[in-house]
Short mmCIF file of C-alpha atoms in Angstrom, two decimals:
data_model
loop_
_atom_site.label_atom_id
_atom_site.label_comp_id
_atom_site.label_asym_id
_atom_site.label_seq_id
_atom_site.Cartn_x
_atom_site.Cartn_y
_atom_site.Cartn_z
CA UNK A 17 4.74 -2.33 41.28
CA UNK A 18 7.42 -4.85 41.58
CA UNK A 19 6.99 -8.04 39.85
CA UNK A 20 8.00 -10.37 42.43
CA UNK A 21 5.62 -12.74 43.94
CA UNK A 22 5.46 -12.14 47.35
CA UNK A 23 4.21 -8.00 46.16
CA UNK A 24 1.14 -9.06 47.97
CA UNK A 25 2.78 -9.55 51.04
CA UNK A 26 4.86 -6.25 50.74
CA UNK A 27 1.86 -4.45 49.90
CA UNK A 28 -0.23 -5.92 53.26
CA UNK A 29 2.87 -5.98 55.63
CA UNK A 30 2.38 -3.16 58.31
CA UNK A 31 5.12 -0.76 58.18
CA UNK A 32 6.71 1.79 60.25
CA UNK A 33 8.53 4.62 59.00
CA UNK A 34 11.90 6.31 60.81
CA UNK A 35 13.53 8.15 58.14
CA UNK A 36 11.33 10.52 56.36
CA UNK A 37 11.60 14.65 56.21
CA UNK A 38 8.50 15.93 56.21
CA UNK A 39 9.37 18.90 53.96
CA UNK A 40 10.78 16.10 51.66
CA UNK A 41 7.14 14.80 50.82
CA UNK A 42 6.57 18.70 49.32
CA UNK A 43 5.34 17.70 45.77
CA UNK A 44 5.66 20.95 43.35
CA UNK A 45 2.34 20.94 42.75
CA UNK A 46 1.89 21.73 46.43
CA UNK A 47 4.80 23.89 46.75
CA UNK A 48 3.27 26.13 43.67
CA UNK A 49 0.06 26.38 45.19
CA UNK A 50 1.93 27.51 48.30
CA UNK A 51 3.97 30.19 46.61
CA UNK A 52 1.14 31.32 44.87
CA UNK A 53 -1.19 31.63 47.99
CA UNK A 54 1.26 33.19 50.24
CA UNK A 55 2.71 35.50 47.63
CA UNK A 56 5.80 33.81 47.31
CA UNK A 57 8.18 34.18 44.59
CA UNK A 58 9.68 31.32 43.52
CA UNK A 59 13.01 31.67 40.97
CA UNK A 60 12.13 32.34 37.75
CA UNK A 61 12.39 30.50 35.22
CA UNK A 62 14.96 32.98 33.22
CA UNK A 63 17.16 32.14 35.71
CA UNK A 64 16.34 28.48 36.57
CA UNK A 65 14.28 27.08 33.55
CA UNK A 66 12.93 24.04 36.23
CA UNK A 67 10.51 26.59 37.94
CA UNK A 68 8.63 26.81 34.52
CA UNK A 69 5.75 24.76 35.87
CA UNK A 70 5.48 21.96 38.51
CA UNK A 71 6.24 19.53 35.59
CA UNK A 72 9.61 21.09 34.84
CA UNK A 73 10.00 20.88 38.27
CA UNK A 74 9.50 17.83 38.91
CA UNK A 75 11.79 16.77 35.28
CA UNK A 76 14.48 18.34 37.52
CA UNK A 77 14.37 16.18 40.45
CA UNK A 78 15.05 13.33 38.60
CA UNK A 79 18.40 14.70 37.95
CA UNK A 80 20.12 15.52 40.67
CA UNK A 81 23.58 15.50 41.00
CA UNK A 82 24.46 14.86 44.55
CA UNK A 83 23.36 15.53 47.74
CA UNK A 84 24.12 19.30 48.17
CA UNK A 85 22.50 19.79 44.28
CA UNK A 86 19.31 18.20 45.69
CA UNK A 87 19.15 20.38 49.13
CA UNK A 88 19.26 23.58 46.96
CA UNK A 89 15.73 22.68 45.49
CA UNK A 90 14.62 21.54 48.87
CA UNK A 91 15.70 24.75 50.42
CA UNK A 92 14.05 26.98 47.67
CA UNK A 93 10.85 24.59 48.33
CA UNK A 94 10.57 25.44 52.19
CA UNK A 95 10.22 29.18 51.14
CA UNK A 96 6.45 28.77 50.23
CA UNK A 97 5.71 27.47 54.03
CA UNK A 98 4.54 30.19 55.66
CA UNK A 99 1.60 29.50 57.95
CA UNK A 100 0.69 26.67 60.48
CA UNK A 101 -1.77 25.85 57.86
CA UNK A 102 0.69 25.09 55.13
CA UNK A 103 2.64 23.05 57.48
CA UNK A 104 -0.46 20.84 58.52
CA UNK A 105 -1.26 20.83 54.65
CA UNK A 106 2.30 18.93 53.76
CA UNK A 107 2.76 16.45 56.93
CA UNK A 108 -1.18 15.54 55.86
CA UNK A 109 -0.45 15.12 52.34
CA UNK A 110 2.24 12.65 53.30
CA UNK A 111 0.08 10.72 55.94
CA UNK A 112 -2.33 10.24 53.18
CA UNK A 113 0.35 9.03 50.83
CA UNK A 114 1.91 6.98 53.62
CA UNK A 115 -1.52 5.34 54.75
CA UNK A 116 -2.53 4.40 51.14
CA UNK A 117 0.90 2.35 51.41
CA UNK A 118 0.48 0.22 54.57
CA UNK A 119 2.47 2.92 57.31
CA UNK A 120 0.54 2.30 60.49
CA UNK A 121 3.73 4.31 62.69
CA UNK A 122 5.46 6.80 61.53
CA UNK A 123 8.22 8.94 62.80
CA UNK A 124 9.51 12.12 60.73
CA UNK A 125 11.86 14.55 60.44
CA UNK A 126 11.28 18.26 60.70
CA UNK A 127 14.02 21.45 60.28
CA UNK A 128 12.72 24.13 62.10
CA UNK A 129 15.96 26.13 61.76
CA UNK A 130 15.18 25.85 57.50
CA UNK A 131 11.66 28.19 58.84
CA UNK A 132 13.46 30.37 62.20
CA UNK A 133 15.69 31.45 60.11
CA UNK A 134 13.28 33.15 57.71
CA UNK A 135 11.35 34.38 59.85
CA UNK A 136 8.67 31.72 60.61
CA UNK A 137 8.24 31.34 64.68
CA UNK A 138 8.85 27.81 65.53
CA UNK A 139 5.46 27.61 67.55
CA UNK A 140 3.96 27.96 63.71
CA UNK A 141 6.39 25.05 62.73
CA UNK A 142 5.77 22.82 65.36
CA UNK A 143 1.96 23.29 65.77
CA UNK A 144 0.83 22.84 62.17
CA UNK A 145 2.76 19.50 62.17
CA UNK A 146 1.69 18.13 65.24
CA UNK A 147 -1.88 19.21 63.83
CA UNK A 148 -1.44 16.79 61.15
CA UNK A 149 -0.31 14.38 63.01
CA UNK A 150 -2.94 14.13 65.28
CA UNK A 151 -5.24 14.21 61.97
CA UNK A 152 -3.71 11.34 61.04
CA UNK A 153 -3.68 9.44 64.24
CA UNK A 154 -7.59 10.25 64.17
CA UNK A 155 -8.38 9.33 60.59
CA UNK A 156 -6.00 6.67 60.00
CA UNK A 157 -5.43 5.13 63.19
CA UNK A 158 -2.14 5.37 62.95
CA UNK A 159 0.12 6.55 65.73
CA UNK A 160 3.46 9.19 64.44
CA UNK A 161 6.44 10.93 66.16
CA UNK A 162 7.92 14.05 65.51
CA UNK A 163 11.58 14.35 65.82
CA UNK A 164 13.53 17.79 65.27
CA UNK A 165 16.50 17.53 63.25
CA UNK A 166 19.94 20.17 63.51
CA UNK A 167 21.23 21.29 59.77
CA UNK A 168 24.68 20.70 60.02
CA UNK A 169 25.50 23.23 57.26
CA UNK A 170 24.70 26.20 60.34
CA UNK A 171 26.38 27.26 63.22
CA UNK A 172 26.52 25.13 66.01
CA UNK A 173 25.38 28.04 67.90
CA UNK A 174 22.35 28.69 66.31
CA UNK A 175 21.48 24.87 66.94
CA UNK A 176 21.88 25.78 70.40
CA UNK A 177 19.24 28.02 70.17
CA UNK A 178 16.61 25.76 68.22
CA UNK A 179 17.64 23.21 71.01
CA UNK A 180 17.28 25.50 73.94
CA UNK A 181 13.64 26.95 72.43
CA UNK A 182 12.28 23.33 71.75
CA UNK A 183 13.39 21.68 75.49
CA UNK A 184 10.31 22.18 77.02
CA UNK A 185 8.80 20.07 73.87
CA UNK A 186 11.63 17.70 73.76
CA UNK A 187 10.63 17.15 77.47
CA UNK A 188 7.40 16.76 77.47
CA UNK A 189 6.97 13.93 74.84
CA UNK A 190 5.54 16.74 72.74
CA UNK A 191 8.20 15.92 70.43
CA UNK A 192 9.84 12.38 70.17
CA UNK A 193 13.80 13.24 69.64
CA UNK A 194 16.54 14.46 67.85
CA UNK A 195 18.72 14.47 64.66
CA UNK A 196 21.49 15.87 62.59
CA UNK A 197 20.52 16.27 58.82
CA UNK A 198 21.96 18.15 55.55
CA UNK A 199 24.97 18.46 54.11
CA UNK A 200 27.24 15.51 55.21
CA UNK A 201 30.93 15.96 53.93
CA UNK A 202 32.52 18.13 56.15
CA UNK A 203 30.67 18.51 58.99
CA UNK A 204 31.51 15.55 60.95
CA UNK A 205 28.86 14.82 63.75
CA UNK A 206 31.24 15.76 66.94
CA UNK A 207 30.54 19.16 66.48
CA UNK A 208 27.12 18.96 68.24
CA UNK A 209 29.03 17.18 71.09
CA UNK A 210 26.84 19.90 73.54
CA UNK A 211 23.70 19.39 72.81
CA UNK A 212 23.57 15.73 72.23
CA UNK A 213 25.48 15.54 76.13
CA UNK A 214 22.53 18.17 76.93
CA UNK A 215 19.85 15.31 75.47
CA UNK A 216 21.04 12.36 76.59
CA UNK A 217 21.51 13.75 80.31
CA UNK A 218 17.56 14.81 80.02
CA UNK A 219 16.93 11.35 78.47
CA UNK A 220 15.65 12.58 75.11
CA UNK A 221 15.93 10.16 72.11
CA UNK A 222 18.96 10.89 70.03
CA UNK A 223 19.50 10.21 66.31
CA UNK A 224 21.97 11.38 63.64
CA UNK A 225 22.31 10.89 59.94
CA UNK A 226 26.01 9.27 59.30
CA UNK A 227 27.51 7.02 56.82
CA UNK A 228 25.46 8.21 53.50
CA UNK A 229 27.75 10.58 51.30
CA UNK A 230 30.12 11.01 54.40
CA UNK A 231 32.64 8.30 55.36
CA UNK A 232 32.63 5.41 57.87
CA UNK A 233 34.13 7.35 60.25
CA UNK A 234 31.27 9.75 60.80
CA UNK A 235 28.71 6.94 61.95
CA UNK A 236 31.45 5.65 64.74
CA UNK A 237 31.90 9.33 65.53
CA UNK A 238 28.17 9.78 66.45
CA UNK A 239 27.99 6.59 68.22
CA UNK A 240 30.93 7.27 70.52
CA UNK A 241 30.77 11.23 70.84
CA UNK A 242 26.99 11.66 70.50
CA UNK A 243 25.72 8.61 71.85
CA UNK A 244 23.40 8.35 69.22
CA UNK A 245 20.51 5.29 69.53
CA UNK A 246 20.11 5.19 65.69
CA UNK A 247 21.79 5.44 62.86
CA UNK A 248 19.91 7.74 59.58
CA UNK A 249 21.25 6.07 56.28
CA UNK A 250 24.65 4.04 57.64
CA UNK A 251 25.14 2.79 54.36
CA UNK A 252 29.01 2.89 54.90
CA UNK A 253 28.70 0.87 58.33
CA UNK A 254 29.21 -2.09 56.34
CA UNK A 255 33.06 -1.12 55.65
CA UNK A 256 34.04 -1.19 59.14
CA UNK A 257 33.46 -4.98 60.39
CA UNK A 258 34.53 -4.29 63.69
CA UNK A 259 31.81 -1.17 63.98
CA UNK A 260 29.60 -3.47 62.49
CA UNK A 261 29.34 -6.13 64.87
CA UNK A 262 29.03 -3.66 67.33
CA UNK A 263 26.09 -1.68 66.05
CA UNK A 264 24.34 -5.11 65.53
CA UNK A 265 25.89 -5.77 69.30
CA UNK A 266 24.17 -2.98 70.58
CA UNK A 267 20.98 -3.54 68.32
CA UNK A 268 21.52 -0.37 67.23
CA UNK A 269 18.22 0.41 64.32
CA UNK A 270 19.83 1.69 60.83
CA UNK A 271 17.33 3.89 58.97
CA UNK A 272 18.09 3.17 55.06
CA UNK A 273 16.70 4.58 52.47
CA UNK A 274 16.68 2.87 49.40
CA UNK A 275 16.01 4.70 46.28
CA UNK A 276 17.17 8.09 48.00
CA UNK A 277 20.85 6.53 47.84
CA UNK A 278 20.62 6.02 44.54
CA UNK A 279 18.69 8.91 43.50
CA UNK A 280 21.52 11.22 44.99
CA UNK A 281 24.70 8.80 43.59
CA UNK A 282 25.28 7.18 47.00
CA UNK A 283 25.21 3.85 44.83
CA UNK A 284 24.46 2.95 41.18
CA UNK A 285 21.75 0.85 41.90
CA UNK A 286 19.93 -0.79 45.32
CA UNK A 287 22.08 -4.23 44.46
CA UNK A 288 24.63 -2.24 45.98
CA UNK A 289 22.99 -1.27 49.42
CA UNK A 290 24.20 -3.57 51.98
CA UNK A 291 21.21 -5.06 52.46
CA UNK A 292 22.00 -8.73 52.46
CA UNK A 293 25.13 -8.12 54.51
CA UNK A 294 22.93 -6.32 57.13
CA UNK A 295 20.59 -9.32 57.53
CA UNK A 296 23.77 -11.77 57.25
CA UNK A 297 25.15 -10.23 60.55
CA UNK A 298 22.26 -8.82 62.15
CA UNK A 299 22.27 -4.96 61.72
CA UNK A 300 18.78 -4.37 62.48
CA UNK A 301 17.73 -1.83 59.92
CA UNK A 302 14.47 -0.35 58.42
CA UNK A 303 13.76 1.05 55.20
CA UNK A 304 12.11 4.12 54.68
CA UNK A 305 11.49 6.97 51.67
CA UNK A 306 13.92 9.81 53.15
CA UNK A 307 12.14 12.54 50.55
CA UNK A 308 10.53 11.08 48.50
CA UNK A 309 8.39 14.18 46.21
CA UNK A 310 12.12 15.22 45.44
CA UNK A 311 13.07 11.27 44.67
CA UNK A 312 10.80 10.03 42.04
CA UNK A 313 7.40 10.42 43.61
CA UNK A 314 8.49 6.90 45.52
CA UNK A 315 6.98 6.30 49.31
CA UNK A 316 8.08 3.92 51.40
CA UNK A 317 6.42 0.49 49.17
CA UNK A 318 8.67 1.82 46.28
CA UNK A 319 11.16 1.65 48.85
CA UNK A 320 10.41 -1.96 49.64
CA UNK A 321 9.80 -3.65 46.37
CA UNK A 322 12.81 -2.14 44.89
CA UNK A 323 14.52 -4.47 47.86
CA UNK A 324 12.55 -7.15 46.84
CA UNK A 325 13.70 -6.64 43.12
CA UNK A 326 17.10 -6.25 44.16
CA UNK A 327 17.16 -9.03 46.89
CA UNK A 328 14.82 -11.56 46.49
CA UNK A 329 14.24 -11.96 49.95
CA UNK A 330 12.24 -14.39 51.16
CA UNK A 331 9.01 -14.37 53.80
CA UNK A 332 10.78 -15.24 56.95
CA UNK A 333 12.95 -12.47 55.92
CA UNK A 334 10.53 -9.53 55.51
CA UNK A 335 8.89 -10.89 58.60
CA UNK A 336 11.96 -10.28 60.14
CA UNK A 337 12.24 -6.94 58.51
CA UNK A 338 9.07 -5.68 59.62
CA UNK A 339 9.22 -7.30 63.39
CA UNK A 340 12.41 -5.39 63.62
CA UNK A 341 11.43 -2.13 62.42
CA UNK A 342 8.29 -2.07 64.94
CA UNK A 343 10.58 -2.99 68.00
CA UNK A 344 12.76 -0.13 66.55
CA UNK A 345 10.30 2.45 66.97
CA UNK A 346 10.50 5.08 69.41
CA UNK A 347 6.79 4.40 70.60
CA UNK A 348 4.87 2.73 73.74
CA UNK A 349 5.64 -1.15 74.17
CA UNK A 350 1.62 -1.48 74.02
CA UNK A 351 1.51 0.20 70.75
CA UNK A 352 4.52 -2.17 69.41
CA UNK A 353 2.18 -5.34 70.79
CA UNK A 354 -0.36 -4.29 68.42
CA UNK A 355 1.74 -3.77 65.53
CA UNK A 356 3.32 -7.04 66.34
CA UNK A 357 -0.23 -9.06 66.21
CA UNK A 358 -1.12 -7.71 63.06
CA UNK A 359 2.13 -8.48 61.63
CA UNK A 360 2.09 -12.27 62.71
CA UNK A 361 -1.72 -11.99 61.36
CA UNK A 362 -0.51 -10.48 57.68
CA UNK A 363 2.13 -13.67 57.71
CA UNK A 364 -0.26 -16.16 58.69
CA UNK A 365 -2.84 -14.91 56.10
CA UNK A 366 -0.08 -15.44 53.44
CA UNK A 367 0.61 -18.55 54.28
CA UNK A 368 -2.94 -19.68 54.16
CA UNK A 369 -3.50 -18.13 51.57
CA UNK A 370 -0.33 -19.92 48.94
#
């Protein structure tokens, strides 16, 4: 909990959520229960000591290396999701978690290439997900998107594919978007040129991570070749002024994620995010918890307070934050109305309330 005085307001504040993989909330003690029921085997622990026990495991996360050394370990961790069931089982154990921290939209991530490739049909993928979600939705009241995401470490080709199989989806509203996750450094976004032109001439929402261990270059690359409407991480947007005026221009939403950069060695500490600069020139942005059982065990209040910590930002600001992050969301404008009212009603209640 963050020590600040306004962590009452931070704690009642709804929030919505853009940038969070759902196989990125798999805690080990899930993904052992997994391996174990579906008869799994996981590395052992002669050859990776960190597969010991989901305590090791988890000792492990919490010293990653980089991007690429954290993906290994979330690769390895997909291998235990086998049935529709197991895939309800994690997106519910991260509405719960999500809930419990004041999410009342949330829009996540799924790689259904990480499960096709192994084997797993994608109508197994996509239904156990969208069965949690619509647990959620009934339990929690909370409304959720789910938006497929491209690994950028695989052919282009077999992206193709995944697209192609998931149109009719994509089409129907059965699933909310697009996006372009994994391994950043080379594997600038252009690549996916086709399907993105494919998306946007079928009007499906397009997003793209950019800017988080790759340069500055690949976020104006998926603006102007993809025609991306978001931006996943953008933490490097702030070195190009020019781009930066334009994203805020545009009102183009950044999806950061706090304590993944620094988790991963995108930045030493959150002080660094350009957080302040963002609200300075009005980037709207949101912040989010990316993955967070491999990041600490930190959902998306972590994520806040440790902005608060780092910040000090003040109630007109997080109002702002919030407001911004609703009108963001790739949802119905009678949904946002809602989410709107009971944020004015969380501000007023502060107020009264000092």
């Amino acid at each position: 909990m963050c020590k600040s005085p306004l962590h009452p307001l931070l704690v009642a504040l709804p929030k919505c959520e853009h940038h969070m993989h759902l196989e990125g909330s798999l805690a080990p003690s899930l993904l052992f229960s997994l391996a174990h029921r579906n008869g799994i085997s996981l590395p052992s622990p002669d050859d990776d000591p960190a597969f010991a026990s989901p305590d090791t495991l988890l000792d492990r996360y919490a010293r990653f290396t980089s991007l690429d050394d954290f993906l290994r370990y979330y690769y390895i961790g997909m291998s235990a999701l086998t049935h529709a069931e197991d895939f309800e089982a994690l997106a519910w154990e991260y509405f719960v978690r999500a809930h419990a921290d004041g999410v009342v939209h949330a829009e996540v991530f799924f790689d259904p290439q990480a499960h096709t490739s192994r084997g797993i049909r994608y109508e197994t993928v996509v239904d156990g997900f969208i069965t949690g979600c619509r647990k959620a939705e009934k339990e929690f009241g909370m409304s959720t998107k789910l938006i497929l995401c491209f690994l950028r470490h695989l052919p282009v080709s077999e992206a193709v594919s995944t697209f192609d199989n998931a149109k009719n989806d994509l089409m129907t509203g059965r699933l909310a978007g697009i996006g372009l996750d994994s391994s950043e450094k080379g594997f600038p976004p252009g690549a996916w040129k086709v399907i993105y032109d494919q998306a946007q001439d079928s009007n499906i929402k397009r997003t793209a991570h950019a800017g988080e261990e790759g340069p500055v270059e690949y976020i104006k690359e998926a603006l102007e070749t993809l025609n991306i409407e978001r931006i996943d991480h953008g933490i490097r947007l702030a070195e190009d002024e020019t781009l930066m005026r334009e994203v805020a221009r545009r009102n183009i939403l950044v999806t950061l994620c706090p304590l993944s950069n620094v988790w991963l060695h995108c930045v030493d500490s959150v002080a660094e995010l350009p957080v302040r600069t963002f609200l300075d020139n009005g980037v709207p942005f949101s912040l989010n918890s990316d993955d967070p059982a491999y990041f600490g065990d930190h959902y998306i209040l972590d994520n806040w307070c440790a902005v608060q910590e780092a910040f000090s930002l003040t109630v007109g600001e997080w109002k702002n934050i919030a407001s911004t992050s609703i009108k963001g969301s790739w949802c119905e404008d009678n949904r946002k109305n809602v989410m709107l009212s009971t944020l004015d009603g969380v501000v007023d209640a502060h107020a009264k309330a000092r």
